[in-house]
XYZ file of C-alpha atoms in Angstrom:
315
model
C -8.346 -47.210 -112.715
C -8.984 -43.987 -111.448
C -8.919 -40.839 -113.298
C -7.557 -38.306 -111.312
C -5.767 -37.788 -107.945
C -7.367 -39.723 -104.948
C -7.958 -36.404 -102.302
C -10.923 -34.148 -103.048
C -8.835 -30.992 -102.147
C -6.420 -32.378 -105.052
C -9.437 -32.442 -107.578
C -10.454 -28.694 -106.408
C -6.468 -27.677 -106.887
C -6.600 -29.318 -110.422
C -9.764 -27.565 -111.093
C -8.572 -24.292 -110.182
C -5.401 -25.368 -112.354
C -7.112 -25.616 -115.274
C -9.317 -22.439 -114.621
C -6.234 -20.118 -114.588
C -4.580 -22.246 -117.837
C -7.494 -21.139 -119.570
C -7.986 -17.829 -118.536
C -4.359 -16.984 -119.216
C -4.169 -19.012 -122.410
C -0.286 -19.924 -121.562
C 1.401 -22.343 -119.705
C 4.009 -19.711 -118.485
C 1.578 -17.074 -117.671
C -0.496 -19.569 -115.657
C 2.294 -21.125 -113.683
C 3.227 -17.695 -112.705
C -0.211 -16.626 -111.305
C -0.154 -19.993 -109.640
C 2.983 -19.522 -108.289
C 4.143 -22.900 -109.366
C 6.692 -24.191 -112.060
C 5.610 -24.049 -115.756
C 7.219 -27.528 -115.803
C 5.249 -28.733 -113.026
C 1.920 -27.537 -114.791
C 2.795 -29.113 -117.939
C 3.595 -32.603 -116.450
C 0.152 -32.371 -114.287
C -1.906 -31.564 -117.369
C 0.089 -34.380 -119.281
C -0.149 -37.246 -116.386
C -4.033 -36.496 -116.229
C -4.095 -36.764 -120.036
C -2.126 -39.916 -120.047
C -4.733 -41.374 -117.222
C -7.478 -40.668 -119.227
C -5.778 -41.788 -122.510
C -6.979 -38.515 -124.643
C -5.952 -35.181 -124.665
C -7.916 -32.295 -121.935
C -6.792 -29.218 -123.341
C -6.920 -28.318 -126.914
C -3.271 -26.746 -127.612
C -4.105 -25.903 -131.113
C -6.539 -23.465 -130.719
C -5.991 -19.712 -129.388
C -7.401 -19.059 -126.789
C -7.080 -22.710 -125.313
C -10.199 -24.501 -124.733
C -11.150 -27.542 -123.352
C -11.856 -30.740 -125.453
C -15.086 -32.856 -125.446
C -13.226 -35.314 -123.222
C -11.510 -32.564 -121.215
C -15.511 -31.079 -121.097
C -16.319 -34.395 -119.379
C -13.490 -34.361 -116.808
C -14.007 -30.802 -116.135
C -17.403 -31.638 -115.173
C -16.393 -34.898 -113.212
C -14.177 -32.170 -111.156
C -17.334 -29.991 -110.677
C -19.068 -33.070 -109.221
C -16.838 -33.823 -106.812
C -16.209 -30.141 -104.876
C -20.343 -30.545 -105.134
C -20.652 -33.726 -103.259
C -17.756 -32.551 -100.983
C -19.769 -29.858 -99.923
C -22.857 -31.844 -99.500
C -20.993 -34.155 -97.689
C -19.564 -31.706 -94.891
C -23.052 -30.146 -94.843
C -24.138 -33.171 -93.580
C -21.314 -33.897 -91.067
C -21.700 -30.678 -89.953
C -24.277 -31.738 -86.701
C -21.076 -33.977 -86.273
C -17.732 -32.450 -86.775
C -18.913 -29.382 -85.127
C -20.765 -30.219 -81.810
C -20.384 -27.012 -80.437
C -22.192 -25.721 -83.220
C -25.939 -25.814 -83.887
C -26.325 -26.044 -87.617
C -29.854 -24.415 -88.921
C -30.551 -25.386 -92.616
C -33.016 -23.072 -94.308
C -34.814 -23.723 -97.425
C -35.658 -20.535 -99.289
C -36.216 -19.235 -102.858
C -33.117 -17.081 -104.017
C -34.968 -14.090 -105.202
C -36.865 -13.918 -101.972
C -34.083 -14.627 -99.949
C -31.905 -11.547 -101.251
C -34.509 -9.142 -99.390
C -35.745 -11.549 -96.266
C -32.447 -12.748 -95.081
C -30.439 -9.715 -94.682
C -33.130 -8.630 -92.927
C -33.421 -11.347 -90.259
C -30.091 -13.344 -90.562
C -27.582 -10.644 -89.040
C -29.464 -9.561 -85.808
C -30.410 -13.401 -85.091
C -26.571 -14.329 -85.493
C -25.493 -11.557 -83.002
C -27.632 -12.938 -80.356
C -27.067 -16.933 -81.020
C -22.994 -16.756 -82.229
C -22.654 -20.909 -81.822
C -25.418 -20.675 -84.296
C -24.309 -21.775 -88.590
C -26.620 -21.385 -91.079
C -26.693 -23.498 -94.165
C -28.751 -22.257 -97.262
C -30.736 -24.527 -99.728
C -31.876 -22.313 -102.426
C -34.383 -23.972 -104.161
C -38.168 -23.397 -105.982
C -40.768 -23.615 -103.289
C -42.178 -27.141 -103.639
C -38.559 -28.775 -103.467
C -38.173 -26.527 -100.101
C -41.607 -27.948 -98.873
C -40.900 -31.641 -99.832
C -37.198 -30.962 -98.247
C -38.875 -29.759 -95.145
C -41.424 -32.815 -95.054
C -38.549 -34.943 -95.410
C -36.219 -33.460 -92.908
C -33.312 -32.425 -95.161
C -34.086 -29.079 -93.679
C -35.055 -27.333 -90.518
C -37.156 -24.862 -92.017
C -38.624 -23.290 -94.769
C -38.914 -19.315 -95.611
C -41.596 -18.285 -98.185
C -44.544 -16.565 -99.483
C -48.218 -17.327 -99.810
C -48.401 -19.700 -96.854
C -51.919 -20.591 -97.823
C -50.597 -22.989 -100.615
C -48.083 -25.464 -98.875
C -48.871 -28.577 -96.461
C -51.615 -27.671 -93.967
C -49.520 -30.095 -91.564
C -46.639 -27.761 -91.275
C -46.499 -25.142 -88.388
C -46.519 -21.805 -90.216
C -45.820 -18.340 -88.652
C -46.881 -15.657 -91.008
C -45.297 -11.647 -91.075
C -45.524 -8.961 -93.251
C -45.850 -8.792 -96.921
C -45.920 -6.815 -100.242
C -47.490 -5.444 -103.011
C -47.433 -6.190 -106.908
C -47.031 -4.013 -109.596
C -46.825 -4.346 -113.225
C -43.692 -2.744 -114.594
C -44.059 -0.263 -117.671
C -40.872 0.508 -119.626
C -40.731 4.135 -121.627
C -40.330 1.943 -124.587
C -44.324 0.760 -124.068
C -47.212 2.749 -125.516
C -48.898 2.800 -121.873
C -45.683 4.676 -120.220
C -46.676 8.457 -119.000
C -44.154 10.669 -118.602
C -42.983 12.339 -115.298
C -45.043 9.653 -113.242
C -43.598 6.747 -111.156
C -46.378 4.988 -109.109
C -49.322 5.202 -111.182
C -52.859 5.381 -109.811
C -55.475 2.304 -110.167
C -57.540 4.671 -112.350
C -54.513 5.704 -114.657
C -54.892 2.449 -116.740
C -56.943 -0.414 -117.596
C -55.661 -3.677 -116.331
C -57.035 -5.713 -118.677
C -55.454 -3.921 -121.457
C -52.223 -3.975 -120.046
C -52.381 -8.057 -119.635
C -52.626 -8.342 -123.342
C -49.064 -6.707 -123.848
C -45.919 -8.942 -124.404
C -44.649 -10.101 -121.200
C -41.057 -11.236 -119.600
C -42.321 -13.798 -116.402
C -40.595 -16.033 -113.894
C -40.712 -20.047 -115.018
C -43.790 -22.370 -114.378
C -43.423 -23.460 -110.826
C -41.794 -20.306 -109.167
C -44.089 -18.856 -106.608
C -44.403 -15.458 -107.956
C -45.529 -17.189 -111.440
C -47.920 -19.134 -109.847
C -49.949 -15.936 -108.268
C -49.356 -13.815 -111.634
C -51.244 -16.918 -113.669
C -53.712 -16.488 -111.467
C -54.029 -12.701 -112.331
C -54.369 -13.583 -115.954
C -57.247 -16.529 -115.286
C -59.468 -14.093 -113.375
C -59.541 -11.673 -116.984
C -59.688 -14.726 -118.783
C -56.534 -14.478 -120.546
C -53.390 -16.154 -121.869
C -50.158 -14.552 -121.134
C -48.256 -13.541 -124.115
C -44.638 -14.301 -122.919
C -41.835 -13.267 -124.845
C -39.069 -14.857 -122.140
C -39.554 -16.641 -119.172
C -36.432 -16.537 -116.353
C -35.707 -18.873 -113.242
C -35.037 -15.301 -111.777
C -37.833 -12.711 -111.353
C -34.939 -9.782 -110.786
C -33.790 -10.936 -114.224
C -37.227 -11.072 -115.489
C -37.911 -7.411 -113.775
C -34.492 -5.907 -115.436
C -35.545 -7.266 -118.406
C -38.865 -5.549 -118.375
C -37.306 -2.510 -117.140
C -35.144 -2.161 -120.004
C -38.107 -2.608 -122.857
C -38.197 -6.634 -123.275
C -41.908 -6.557 -122.032
C -43.843 -5.994 -119.378
C -43.848 -7.757 -116.292
C -45.607 -7.926 -112.706
C -43.293 -8.167 -109.808
C -42.570 -6.965 -106.141
C -41.689 -4.154 -104.021
C -38.653 -5.972 -102.740
C -37.645 -6.960 -106.131
C -38.089 -3.474 -107.458
C -36.166 -1.581 -104.882
C -32.966 -3.711 -105.545
C -32.685 -2.355 -109.322
C -31.099 1.016 -110.050
C -33.497 4.166 -110.316
C -34.584 4.268 -114.036
C -37.543 5.891 -115.755
C -40.474 3.366 -115.384
C -43.932 3.069 -114.325
C -45.603 0.990 -111.527
C -48.932 0.065 -112.117
C -50.222 -0.850 -108.407
C -52.340 -4.053 -108.351
C -55.025 -4.426 -105.609
C -53.908 -6.950 -102.462
C -57.380 -8.827 -103.110
C -56.296 -9.483 -106.657
C -52.280 -10.432 -106.144
C -50.555 -10.193 -102.955
C -47.709 -11.646 -100.872
C -47.519 -12.899 -97.341
C -44.097 -13.973 -95.912
C -44.070 -17.449 -93.551
C -41.525 -19.676 -91.934
C -42.477 -23.134 -91.777
C -41.277 -25.831 -89.503
C -42.336 -29.617 -89.081
C -45.099 -29.665 -86.648
C -44.328 -32.740 -84.860
C -40.713 -32.720 -84.685
C -38.801 -31.243 -81.129
C -37.493 -27.639 -82.104
C -34.010 -26.810 -81.017
C -33.973 -23.248 -79.029
C -31.919 -21.608 -81.613
C -34.702 -22.715 -84.099
C -37.583 -21.328 -81.683
C -35.503 -18.270 -81.594
C -35.124 -17.645 -85.145
C -38.747 -18.231 -85.487
C -39.175 -15.342 -83.114
C -36.558 -13.125 -84.974
C -38.709 -13.799 -87.859
C -41.834 -12.939 -85.944
C -40.789 -9.264 -84.856
C -39.233 -8.018 -87.726
C -41.165 -5.215 -89.957
C -41.098 -7.552 -93.181
C -43.325 -4.644 -95.225
C -40.982 -3.066 -98.372
C -42.461 0.260 -99.672
C -41.711 1.660 -102.960
C -41.896 5.585 -102.938
């Protein structure tokens, strides 16, 4: 027996109704917010509960909360919505024959800098192209490209990816150790320090907030510690380097981050200790499958990437 209405659109509507009901903590207020009648909303939830054979809303709690069965049902609705989105992406090449779909794999934190630099001008010149983003860790993007699940992969450190791919490199940026005012190494009245202002090996023995293992930046950061025969003192790891950088700025520990990341965080008193390019550096690249015949739009995207000045600078 099905556990909900038959159409994906109806599932998404129910998920929205549940969201509003939990937020408003009242069937009357939720119905008003949803522009439906209170009896309709009440009966809808009851029909779902009758079909499941168990309550999904704990009405005895204030505010309202999902029961354990309700949590399972809500996850079921989320999975339907996600699967529908993925199906629509895969069907787009057939349902929208007048559009060309380009599927781009990219790390989320890298995309927040690179994509605004590249995509607006590209889409103006290629109005019939639709972009689909697949924001994953580098190794997953590389696997997706090799298996044909995406059309290109934009990343950093081209030396570390499969040599069978076509790679075009452009630009790059510098790494810095981010030092907050709470650190004993902080120097008042300075922003970007000189290489001889501090001893890097001393800095590397401080507590650090880092991105998680498996991320592109963590791989390079680990190499810095290995050069000095040190194990990092990690106080916290985050999947997002922007989060790690923000935590470091607010005194959680030091971190190693890049110019494009640091520029996106509001100005605050910090020191940035520059790391030499021969110790650690970023080179941006776009990769495509070598043996695949590239569409004109994909070739245009690669050309747009090549001609941009992808050199974020601080100070």
